[in-house]
Amino acid sequence: MQRPSRTLCAALPRTYYLRAKLYHKQALTNSAVQKKRNEIFNKEAKRQAALVTDVEKIEVKYYGQPEDCTLIMNKNMSTPYNCAQHMNQMIIERSVIAEVDGQVWDMHRPLEGDCSLRFLHFRQADPYYANKAFWRSVSVMLGAVLESAFKDEIYVELCSFPSPNVRTGSFVYDVDLKIPSWTPTKEELRTLSGEMVKLAMTQQPFERLEVDASIALKMFADNKYKSFQIPDIAAQNSSGNTVVLYRVGSFIEISCGPMMANTGHMGKVSVVSVHPISTNQGQLFRVQGVALPKGFMLNHFTYGLLQKRAERLNKGNIPVIPTEGSHQAQTSASAM
């Protein structure tokens, strides 16, 4: 992912910047932490890939346009995206997520055996699952932008985002900026919106990797919020001890997924407001935005109404941050 411009931090009032330096007691930088996480991610992805030593064929029964068919693919290697490549360009471009044996499935997640396959997109009769994946994915994209938009002197500690709910009118990410207050200017909000657009234009895929909880803890050792969330998230997984990670560009997130195929499925977007929210362990900032899938057009007036609605505080789950020694993860984290 192309590193965002650093104009946002420069636009912050100097008092905020100085306070941030006082609050920032850790010798951590966003870029260094991100680099470490990617090194761990790459090492584990390579290890898992090496476990697939034999090429075993599977039958994938595809249902949909242009016609039903059976594809012969490779077990634990081929993905729904690879199957789409055997169809046509339209299927590749519009497919947001897949349905494998009745379960929602990431487009870039390897198939595990003989299965049925359908592709889900925004213009089908009931796009419920595609919309959920979209809302979840743009929240992750917002997290990626927030983690990289400030100078390294401000250590950005991402907390989580509520479970995606289109009816709330906004996508959300809760973040600890180590500053006591921030009322962003219109210029700052436009900067964040512009970085979201840049990320969409790169069409970065959402890479999925399921790892042991111990690896996730090592990866997020520099984030107190996610370190507390990981044990509970792993316990709720069917395996009982693994966590699902997603990487988009160089940003890595924890989420049950699924995510949309790539960032290019996001069209018009606006980051519209930042609200301070109180938690049991202090204040976070709830950053909110509104977005449309690519190819969906609204006139300026109608889109303005969506922006106004999205400015209001999203009352999705407020994070419950465990205290030291507690293993209770926040409600919103387990549903991400």
mmCIF file of C-alpha atoms in Angstrom:
data_model
loop_
_atom_site.group_PDB
_atom_site.id
_atom_site.type_symbol
_atom_site.label_atom_id
_atom_site.label_comp_id
_atom_site.label_asym_id
_atom_site.label_seq_id
_atom_site.Cartn_x
_atom_site.Cartn_y
_atom_site.Cartn_z
ATOM 1 C CA MET A 1 0.000 0.000 0.000
ATOM 2 C CA GLN A 2 1.339 3.422 -0.890
ATOM 3 C CA ARG A 3 2.193 5.375 2.239
ATOM 4 C CA PRO A 4 -0.284 8.226 2.828
ATOM 5 C CA SER A 5 0.802 11.845 2.808
ATOM 6 C CA ARG A 6 1.715 13.367 6.155
ATOM 7 C CA THR A 7 -0.341 16.543 5.834
ATOM 8 C CA LEU A 8 -2.879 15.414 8.424
ATOM 9 C CA CYS A 9 -0.518 15.623 11.357
ATOM 10 C CA ALA A 10 0.771 18.971 10.148
ATOM 11 C CA ALA A 11 -2.804 20.243 10.169
ATOM 12 C CA LEU A 12 -3.253 19.341 13.839
ATOM 13 C CA PRO A 13 -3.023 22.295 16.213
ATOM 14 C CA ARG A 14 0.451 22.515 17.755
ATOM 15 C CA THR A 15 -0.975 22.125 21.280
ATOM 16 C CA TYR A 16 -2.340 18.701 20.349
ATOM 17 C CA TYR A 17 0.994 17.696 18.885
ATOM 18 C CA LEU A 18 2.934 18.743 22.000
ATOM 19 C CA ARG A 19 0.502 16.995 24.292
ATOM 20 C CA ALA A 20 0.744 13.867 22.181
ATOM 21 C CA LYS A 21 4.516 13.828 22.725
ATOM 22 C CA LEU A 22 3.978 14.067 26.479
ATOM 23 C CA TYR A 23 1.387 11.268 26.446
ATOM 24 C CA HIS A 24 3.542 9.117 24.180
ATOM 25 C CA LYS A 25 5.809 7.355 26.687
ATOM 26 C CA GLN A 26 6.519 4.318 24.529
ATOM 27 C CA ALA A 27 9.493 4.192 22.180
ATOM 28 C CA LEU A 28 7.255 2.878 19.413
ATOM 29 C CA THR A 29 6.572 4.098 15.910
ATOM 30 C CA ASN A 30 3.695 3.108 13.646
ATOM 31 C CA SER A 31 6.016 2.258 10.761
ATOM 32 C CA ALA A 32 8.298 0.033 12.858
ATOM 33 C CA VAL A 33 5.388 -1.849 14.399
ATOM 34 C CA GLN A 34 3.778 -2.326 10.995
ATOM 35 C CA LYS A 35 7.050 -3.665 9.586
ATOM 36 C CA LYS A 36 7.359 -6.186 12.424
ATOM 37 C CA ARG A 37 3.796 -7.420 11.904
ATOM 38 C CA ASN A 38 4.380 -7.928 8.195
ATOM 39 C CA GLU A 39 7.545 -9.914 8.838
ATOM 40 C CA ILE A 40 5.631 -12.257 11.159
ATOM 41 C CA PHE A 41 2.721 -12.483 8.686
ATOM 42 C CA ASN A 42 5.040 -13.336 5.774
ATOM 43 C CA LYS A 43 6.930 -15.970 7.769
ATOM 44 C CA GLU A 44 3.726 -17.713 8.869
ATOM 45 C CA ALA A 45 2.144 -17.544 5.395
ATOM 46 C CA LYS A 46 5.274 -19.124 3.929
ATOM 47 C CA ARG A 47 5.251 -21.856 6.596
ATOM 48 C CA GLN A 48 1.622 -22.719 5.919
ATOM 49 C CA ALA A 49 2.155 -22.775 2.157
ATOM 50 C CA ALA A 50 5.016 -25.249 2.610
ATOM 51 C CA LEU A 51 2.626 -27.669 4.345
ATOM 52 C CA VAL A 52 0.772 -28.236 1.046
ATOM 53 C CA THR A 53 3.179 -30.719 -0.533
ATOM 54 C CA ASP A 54 0.843 -32.683 -2.837
ATOM 55 C CA VAL A 55 -1.476 -31.331 -5.503
ATOM 56 C CA GLU A 56 -4.873 -32.919 -4.906
ATOM 57 C CA LYS A 57 -7.722 -32.263 -7.336
ATOM 58 C CA ILE A 58 -11.224 -31.267 -6.218
ATOM 59 C CA GLU A 59 -14.548 -30.748 -8.013
ATOM 60 C CA VAL A 60 -16.101 -27.314 -7.716
ATOM 61 C CA LYS A 61 -19.711 -27.193 -8.900
ATOM 62 C CA TYR A 62 -20.374 -23.619 -9.949
ATOM 63 C CA TYR A 63 -23.926 -22.225 -10.131
ATOM 64 C CA GLY A 64 -24.613 -18.911 -11.853
ATOM 65 C CA GLN A 65 -23.904 -16.873 -14.961
ATOM 66 C CA PRO A 66 -22.912 -17.438 -17.696
ATOM 67 C CA GLU A 67 -23.838 -21.107 -17.032
ATOM 68 C CA ASP A 68 -23.602 -23.828 -14.402
ATOM 69 C CA CYS A 69 -20.465 -25.924 -14.721
ATOM 70 C CA THR A 70 -18.002 -28.135 -12.860
ATOM 71 C CA LEU A 71 -14.411 -26.993 -12.435
ATOM 72 C CA ILE A 72 -11.435 -29.163 -11.519
ATOM 73 C CA MET A 73 -9.295 -27.145 -9.105
ATOM 74 C CA ASN A 74 -6.489 -27.734 -6.571
ATOM 75 C CA LYS A 75 -7.325 -28.485 -2.930
ATOM 76 C CA ASN A 76 -6.008 -25.918 -0.407
ATOM 77 C CA MET A 77 -4.511 -23.893 -3.254
ATOM 78 C CA SER A 78 -7.257 -22.714 -5.622
ATOM 79 C CA THR A 79 -9.563 -19.911 -4.478
ATOM 80 C CA PRO A 80 -12.975 -18.661 -5.609
ATOM 81 C CA TYR A 81 -11.084 -15.889 -7.391
ATOM 82 C CA ASN A 82 -9.156 -18.515 -9.361
ATOM 83 C CA CYS A 83 -12.482 -20.123 -10.275
ATOM 84 C CA ALA A 84 -13.812 -16.762 -11.450
ATOM 85 C CA GLN A 85 -10.797 -16.490 -13.746
ATOM 86 C CA HIS A 86 -12.202 -19.493 -15.638
ATOM 87 C CA MET A 87 -15.471 -17.588 -16.254
ATOM 88 C CA ASN A 88 -15.206 -14.072 -17.670
ATOM 89 C CA GLN A 89 -13.990 -10.613 -16.735
ATOM 90 C CA MET A 90 -17.412 -9.453 -15.545
ATOM 91 C CA ILE A 91 -17.561 -12.214 -12.928
ATOM 92 C CA ILE A 92 -14.054 -11.332 -11.737
ATOM 93 C CA GLU A 93 -14.776 -7.612 -11.442
ATOM 94 C CA ARG A 94 -18.191 -7.703 -9.769
ATOM 95 C CA SER A 95 -17.751 -10.616 -7.312
ATOM 96 C CA VAL A 96 -17.428 -9.263 -3.779
ATOM 97 C CA ILE A 97 -17.447 -12.517 -1.810
ATOM 98 C CA ALA A 98 -18.265 -16.152 -2.537
ATOM 99 C CA GLU A 99 -20.721 -18.681 -1.179
ATOM 100 C CA VAL A 100 -19.099 -22.092 -0.677
ATOM 101 C CA ASP A 101 -21.420 -24.920 0.368
ATOM 102 C CA GLY A 102 -23.817 -22.290 1.703
ATOM 103 C CA GLN A 103 -21.182 -20.441 3.745
ATOM 104 C CA VAL A 104 -19.886 -16.953 2.979
ATOM 105 C CA TRP A 105 -16.275 -17.206 1.850
ATOM 106 C CA ASP A 106 -13.470 -14.811 0.969
ATOM 107 C CA MET A 107 -12.623 -14.599 -2.727
ATOM 108 C CA HIS A 108 -8.933 -15.226 -1.949
ATOM 109 C CA ARG A 109 -9.417 -18.013 0.615
ATOM 110 C CA PRO A 110 -8.297 -21.459 -0.622
ATOM 111 C CA LEU A 111 -10.991 -24.101 -1.131
ATOM 112 C CA GLU A 112 -10.669 -27.065 1.220
ATOM 113 C CA GLY A 113 -12.422 -29.836 -0.737
ATOM 114 C CA ASP A 114 -15.199 -30.729 -3.190
ATOM 115 C CA CYS A 115 -17.815 -27.997 -2.936
ATOM 116 C CA SER A 116 -20.544 -25.924 -4.542
ATOM 117 C CA LEU A 117 -19.763 -22.316 -5.452
ATOM 118 C CA ARG A 118 -21.694 -19.139 -6.097
ATOM 119 C CA PHE A 119 -20.508 -15.549 -6.364
ATOM 120 C CA LEU A 120 -22.190 -12.715 -4.453
ATOM 121 C CA HIS A 121 -22.265 -9.086 -5.576
ATOM 122 C CA PHE A 122 -23.971 -5.778 -4.837
ATOM 123 C CA ARG A 123 -26.581 -5.853 -7.612
ATOM 124 C CA GLN A 124 -28.188 -9.193 -6.833
ATOM 125 C CA ALA A 125 -31.768 -9.349 -5.547
ATOM 126 C CA ASP A 126 -30.678 -9.600 -1.898
ATOM 127 C CA PRO A 127 -27.133 -8.252 -1.388
ATOM 128 C CA TYR A 128 -27.234 -8.705 2.410
ATOM 129 C CA TYR A 129 -23.945 -10.603 2.737
ATOM 130 C CA ALA A 130 -22.167 -8.473 0.137
ATOM 131 C CA ASN A 131 -23.253 -5.319 1.987
ATOM 132 C CA LYS A 132 -22.042 -6.714 5.329
ATOM 133 C CA ALA A 133 -18.670 -7.558 3.800
ATOM 134 C CA PHE A 134 -18.506 -4.059 2.284
ATOM 135 C CA TRP A 135 -19.232 -2.265 5.568
ATOM 136 C CA ARG A 136 -16.721 -4.463 7.420
ATOM 137 C CA SER A 137 -14.062 -3.937 4.750
ATOM 138 C CA VAL A 138 -14.333 -0.145 4.627
ATOM 139 C CA SER A 139 -13.955 -0.075 8.428
ATOM 140 C CA VAL A 140 -10.701 -2.003 8.002
ATOM 141 C CA MET A 141 -9.628 0.428 5.282
ATOM 142 C CA LEU A 142 -10.312 3.308 7.675
ATOM 143 C CA GLY A 143 -8.128 1.592 10.271
ATOM 144 C CA ALA A 144 -5.363 1.259 7.682
ATOM 145 C CA VAL A 145 -5.554 4.972 6.875
ATOM 146 C CA LEU A 146 -5.596 6.022 10.538
ATOM 147 C CA GLU A 147 -2.551 3.903 11.368
ATOM 148 C CA SER A 148 -0.505 5.592 8.640
ATOM 149 C CA ALA A 149 -1.906 9.129 8.450
ATOM 150 C CA PHE A 150 -0.054 10.653 11.413
ATOM 151 C CA LYS A 151 3.623 11.328 11.955
ATOM 152 C CA ASP A 152 5.466 8.701 13.960
ATOM 153 C CA GLU A 153 5.561 11.016 16.983
ATOM 154 C CA ILE A 154 1.880 10.184 17.455
ATOM 155 C CA TYR A 155 1.648 6.459 18.146
ATOM 156 C CA VAL A 156 -1.743 5.336 16.841
ATOM 157 C CA GLU A 157 -3.199 2.438 18.809
ATOM 158 C CA LEU A 158 -6.228 1.023 17.014
ATOM 159 C CA CYS A 159 -8.874 -0.520 19.233
ATOM 160 C CA SER A 160 -11.669 -2.056 17.129
ATOM 161 C CA PHE A 161 -14.789 -1.396 15.097
ATOM 162 C CA PRO A 162 -18.385 -2.423 15.888
ATOM 163 C CA SER A 163 -19.977 -5.284 13.982
ATOM 164 C CA PRO A 164 -21.024 -3.935 10.549
ATOM 165 C CA ASN A 165 -24.544 -2.552 10.508
ATOM 166 C CA VAL A 166 -25.652 -0.602 7.428
ATOM 167 C CA ARG A 167 -28.653 0.822 9.308
ATOM 168 C CA THR A 168 -26.386 2.864 11.584
ATOM 169 C CA GLY A 169 -25.592 5.075 8.584
ATOM 170 C CA SER A 170 -21.818 5.068 9.071
ATOM 171 C CA PHE A 171 -18.795 2.816 9.177
ATOM 172 C CA VAL A 172 -16.594 3.242 12.231
ATOM 173 C CA TYR A 173 -13.186 2.718 13.781
ATOM 174 C CA ASP A 174 -12.333 3.404 17.448
ATOM 175 C CA VAL A 175 -8.777 4.598 18.002
ATOM 176 C CA ASP A 176 -6.477 5.783 20.778
ATOM 177 C CA LEU A 177 -4.429 8.776 19.556
ATOM 178 C CA LYS A 178 -2.793 9.546 22.930
ATOM 179 C CA ILE A 179 -4.154 13.097 22.850
ATOM 180 C CA PRO A 180 -6.820 14.482 25.208
ATOM 181 C CA SER A 181 -9.022 16.163 22.591
ATOM 182 C CA TRP A 182 -9.381 16.558 18.861
ATOM 183 C CA THR A 183 -12.026 18.352 16.823
ATOM 184 C CA PRO A 184 -10.823 17.808 13.237
ATOM 185 C CA THR A 185 -11.128 20.560 10.681
ATOM 186 C CA LYS A 186 -12.824 20.029 7.335
ATOM 187 C CA GLU A 187 -9.361 19.945 5.774
ATOM 188 C CA GLU A 188 -8.287 17.099 8.063
ATOM 189 C CA LEU A 189 -11.427 15.106 7.297
ATOM 190 C CA ARG A 190 -10.861 15.650 3.575
ATOM 191 C CA THR A 191 -7.293 14.400 3.996
ATOM 192 C CA LEU A 192 -8.519 11.176 5.582
ATOM 193 C CA SER A 193 -11.168 10.799 2.861
ATOM 194 C CA GLY A 194 -8.516 11.321 0.189
ATOM 195 C CA GLU A 195 -6.343 8.573 1.664
ATOM 196 C CA MET A 196 -9.340 6.220 1.576
ATOM 197 C CA VAL A 197 -9.779 7.016 -2.126
ATOM 198 C CA LYS A 198 -6.089 6.375 -2.800
ATOM 199 C CA LEU A 199 -6.317 2.999 -1.063
ATOM 200 C CA ALA A 200 -9.369 2.077 -3.155
ATOM 201 C CA MET A 201 -7.566 3.012 -6.374
ATOM 202 C CA THR A 202 -4.731 0.576 -5.628
ATOM 203 C CA GLN A 203 -7.250 -2.320 -5.647
ATOM 204 C CA GLN A 204 -5.356 -4.094 -2.882
ATOM 205 C CA PRO A 205 -6.654 -7.618 -2.187
ATOM 206 C CA PHE A 206 -7.713 -8.600 1.318
ATOM 207 C CA GLU A 207 -5.342 -11.444 2.179
ATOM 208 C CA ARG A 208 -6.697 -13.901 4.751
ATOM 209 C CA LEU A 209 -4.483 -15.899 7.119
ATOM 210 C CA GLU A 210 -5.611 -17.988 10.087
ATOM 211 C CA VAL A 211 -2.902 -18.256 12.751
ATOM 212 C CA ASP A 212 -2.405 -19.678 16.212
ATOM 213 C CA ALA A 213 -3.305 -17.232 18.966
ATOM 214 C CA SER A 214 0.314 -17.201 20.145
ATOM 215 C CA ILE A 215 1.417 -15.808 16.772
ATOM 216 C CA ALA A 216 -1.307 -13.157 16.848
ATOM 217 C CA LEU A 217 -0.247 -12.153 20.362
ATOM 218 C CA LYS A 218 3.344 -11.772 19.216
ATOM 219 C CA MET A 219 2.221 -9.734 16.218
ATOM 220 C CA PHE A 220 0.074 -7.366 18.290
ATOM 221 C CA ALA A 221 2.253 -7.232 21.406
ATOM 222 C CA ASP A 222 2.575 -3.463 20.870
ATOM 223 C CA ASN A 223 -1.207 -2.913 20.958
ATOM 224 C CA LYS A 224 -2.724 -3.271 24.416
ATOM 225 C CA TYR A 225 -6.290 -3.392 23.109
ATOM 226 C CA LYS A 226 -5.817 -6.205 20.617
ATOM 227 C CA SER A 227 -3.557 -8.122 22.995
ATOM 228 C CA PHE A 228 -6.463 -8.287 25.426
ATOM 229 C CA GLN A 229 -8.955 -9.200 22.691
ATOM 230 C CA ILE A 230 -7.011 -12.068 21.108
ATOM 231 C CA PRO A 231 -7.476 -14.799 23.799
ATOM 232 C CA ASP A 232 -11.254 -14.337 23.824
ATOM 233 C CA ILE A 233 -11.479 -14.180 20.020
ATOM 234 C CA ALA A 234 -9.441 -17.396 19.762
ATOM 235 C CA ALA A 235 -11.654 -19.116 22.335
ATOM 236 C CA GLN A 236 -14.757 -18.290 20.276
ATOM 237 C CA ASN A 237 -13.228 -19.717 17.092
ATOM 238 C CA SER A 238 -14.359 -23.244 16.201
ATOM 239 C CA SER A 239 -10.731 -24.378 16.525
ATOM 240 C CA GLY A 240 -10.526 -22.941 20.011
ATOM 241 C CA ASN A 241 -7.048 -21.485 19.602
ATOM 242 C CA THR A 242 -6.742 -19.610 16.295
ATOM 243 C CA VAL A 243 -7.316 -16.052 15.104
ATOM 244 C CA VAL A 244 -8.127 -14.865 11.576
ATOM 245 C CA LEU A 245 -5.996 -12.031 10.226
ATOM 246 C CA TYR A 246 -6.457 -9.890 7.134
ATOM 247 C CA ARG A 247 -3.768 -7.926 5.358
ATOM 248 C CA VAL A 248 -4.503 -5.097 2.961
ATOM 249 C CA GLY A 249 -1.338 -3.556 1.602
ATOM 250 C CA SER A 250 0.952 -3.448 4.627
ATOM 251 C CA PHE A 251 -1.858 -3.069 7.180
ATOM 252 C CA ILE A 252 -2.861 -6.118 9.239
ATOM 253 C CA GLU A 253 -6.139 -6.488 11.134
ATOM 254 C CA ILE A 254 -7.970 -9.072 13.238
ATOM 255 C CA SER A 255 -11.472 -9.971 12.026
ATOM 256 C CA CYS A 256 -13.706 -12.990 11.526
ATOM 257 C CA GLY A 257 -14.453 -11.704 7.999
ATOM 258 C CA PRO A 258 -15.243 -12.246 5.261
ATOM 259 C CA MET A 259 -13.883 -9.195 3.489
ATOM 260 C CA MET A 260 -14.619 -7.995 -0.028
ATOM 261 C CA ALA A 261 -12.246 -9.179 -2.747
ATOM 262 C CA ASN A 262 -10.226 -5.959 -2.945
ATOM 263 C CA THR A 263 -10.288 -2.303 -1.977
ATOM 264 C CA GLY A 264 -11.407 -1.341 -5.490
ATOM 265 C CA HIS A 265 -15.005 -2.342 -4.652
ATOM 266 C CA MET A 266 -15.307 0.902 -2.692
ATOM 267 C CA GLY A 267 -16.498 3.925 -4.651
ATOM 268 C CA LYS A 268 -17.402 7.345 -3.275
ATOM 269 C CA VAL A 269 -16.318 7.795 0.354
ATOM 270 C CA SER A 270 -16.265 10.520 2.994
ATOM 271 C CA VAL A 271 -14.792 10.535 6.492
ATOM 272 C CA VAL A 272 -17.250 12.891 8.145
ATOM 273 C CA SER A 273 -16.796 13.076 11.920
ATOM 274 C CA VAL A 274 -14.716 12.213 14.969
ATOM 275 C CA HIS A 275 -16.410 11.752 18.353
ATOM 276 C CA PRO A 276 -14.741 11.286 21.739
ATOM 277 C CA ILE A 277 -16.176 8.195 23.454
ATOM 278 C CA SER A 278 -15.728 7.174 27.064
ATOM 279 C CA THR A 279 -14.715 3.622 27.932
ATOM 280 C CA ASN A 280 -14.064 1.908 31.234
ATOM 281 C CA GLN A 281 -10.346 2.587 30.694
ATOM 282 C CA GLY A 282 -10.454 6.126 29.380
ATOM 283 C CA GLN A 283 -11.220 8.042 26.200
ATOM 284 C CA LEU A 284 -11.026 6.867 22.608
ATOM 285 C CA PHE A 285 -11.977 8.619 19.381
ATOM 286 C CA ARG A 286 -14.721 7.160 17.193
ATOM 287 C CA VAL A 287 -13.940 8.038 13.572
ATOM 288 C CA GLN A 288 -16.951 7.743 11.255
ATOM 289 C CA GLY A 289 -17.537 7.767 7.526
ATOM 290 C CA VAL A 290 -19.959 6.869 4.759
ATOM 291 C CA ALA A 291 -19.219 5.088 1.482
ATOM 292 C CA LEU A 292 -20.876 3.648 -1.595
ATOM 293 C CA PRO A 293 -19.873 0.575 -3.596
ATOM 294 C CA LYS A 294 -18.072 1.306 -6.833
ATOM 295 C CA GLY A 295 -20.486 2.049 -9.681
ATOM 296 C CA PHE A 296 -23.311 3.251 -7.410
ATOM 297 C CA MET A 297 -24.104 6.891 -8.088
ATOM 298 C CA LEU A 298 -26.092 9.413 -6.060
ATOM 299 C CA ASN A 299 -26.714 13.075 -6.814
ATOM 300 C CA HIS A 300 -24.951 15.642 -4.661
ATOM 301 C CA PHE A 301 -28.045 16.467 -2.577
ATOM 302 C CA THR A 302 -28.861 12.848 -1.715
ATOM 303 C CA TYR A 303 -25.265 11.996 -0.884
ATOM 304 C CA GLY A 304 -25.161 15.107 1.313
ATOM 305 C CA LEU A 305 -28.074 13.714 3.327
ATOM 306 C CA LEU A 306 -26.125 10.498 3.890
ATOM 307 C CA GLN A 307 -23.137 12.520 5.049
ATOM 308 C CA LYS A 308 -25.270 14.489 7.522
ATOM 309 C CA ARG A 309 -26.720 11.282 8.914
ATOM 310 C CA ALA A 310 -23.247 9.729 9.206
ATOM 311 C CA GLU A 311 -21.978 12.726 11.212
ATOM 312 C CA ARG A 312 -24.156 11.794 14.200
ATOM 313 C CA LEU A 313 -22.514 9.623 16.833
ATOM 314 C CA ASN A 314 -22.767 5.992 15.801
ATOM 315 C CA LYS A 315 -24.114 4.213 18.879
ATOM 316 C CA GLY A 316 -22.658 0.830 17.969
ATOM 317 C CA ASN A 317 -21.032 -1.140 20.770
ATOM 318 C CA ILE A 318 -18.717 0.973 22.906
ATOM 319 C CA PRO A 319 -15.521 -0.984 23.609
ATOM 320 C CA VAL A 320 -15.244 -2.637 27.013
ATOM 321 C CA ILE A 321 -11.509 -2.701 27.604
ATOM 322 C CA PRO A 322 -10.360 -5.443 30.004
ATOM 323 C CA THR A 323 -8.276 -4.458 32.984
ATOM 324 C CA GLU A 324 -4.888 -5.996 33.661
ATOM 325 C CA GLY A 325 -5.270 -9.701 34.404
ATOM 326 C CA SER A 326 -8.733 -9.915 32.868
ATOM 327 C CA HIS A 327 -9.366 -12.164 29.855
ATOM 328 C CA GLN A 328 -12.730 -10.699 28.902
ATOM 329 C CA ALA A 329 -12.485 -9.186 25.434
ATOM 330 C CA GLN A 330 -14.737 -6.369 24.354
ATOM 331 C CA THR A 331 -18.088 -7.191 22.853
ATOM 332 C CA SER A 332 -17.401 -5.454 19.557
ATOM 333 C CA ALA A 333 -14.048 -7.142 19.040
ATOM 334 C CA SER A 334 -15.449 -10.650 18.985
ATOM 335 C CA ALA A 335 -17.929 -9.662 16.306
ATOM 336 C CA MET A 336 -15.519 -7.775 13.999
#
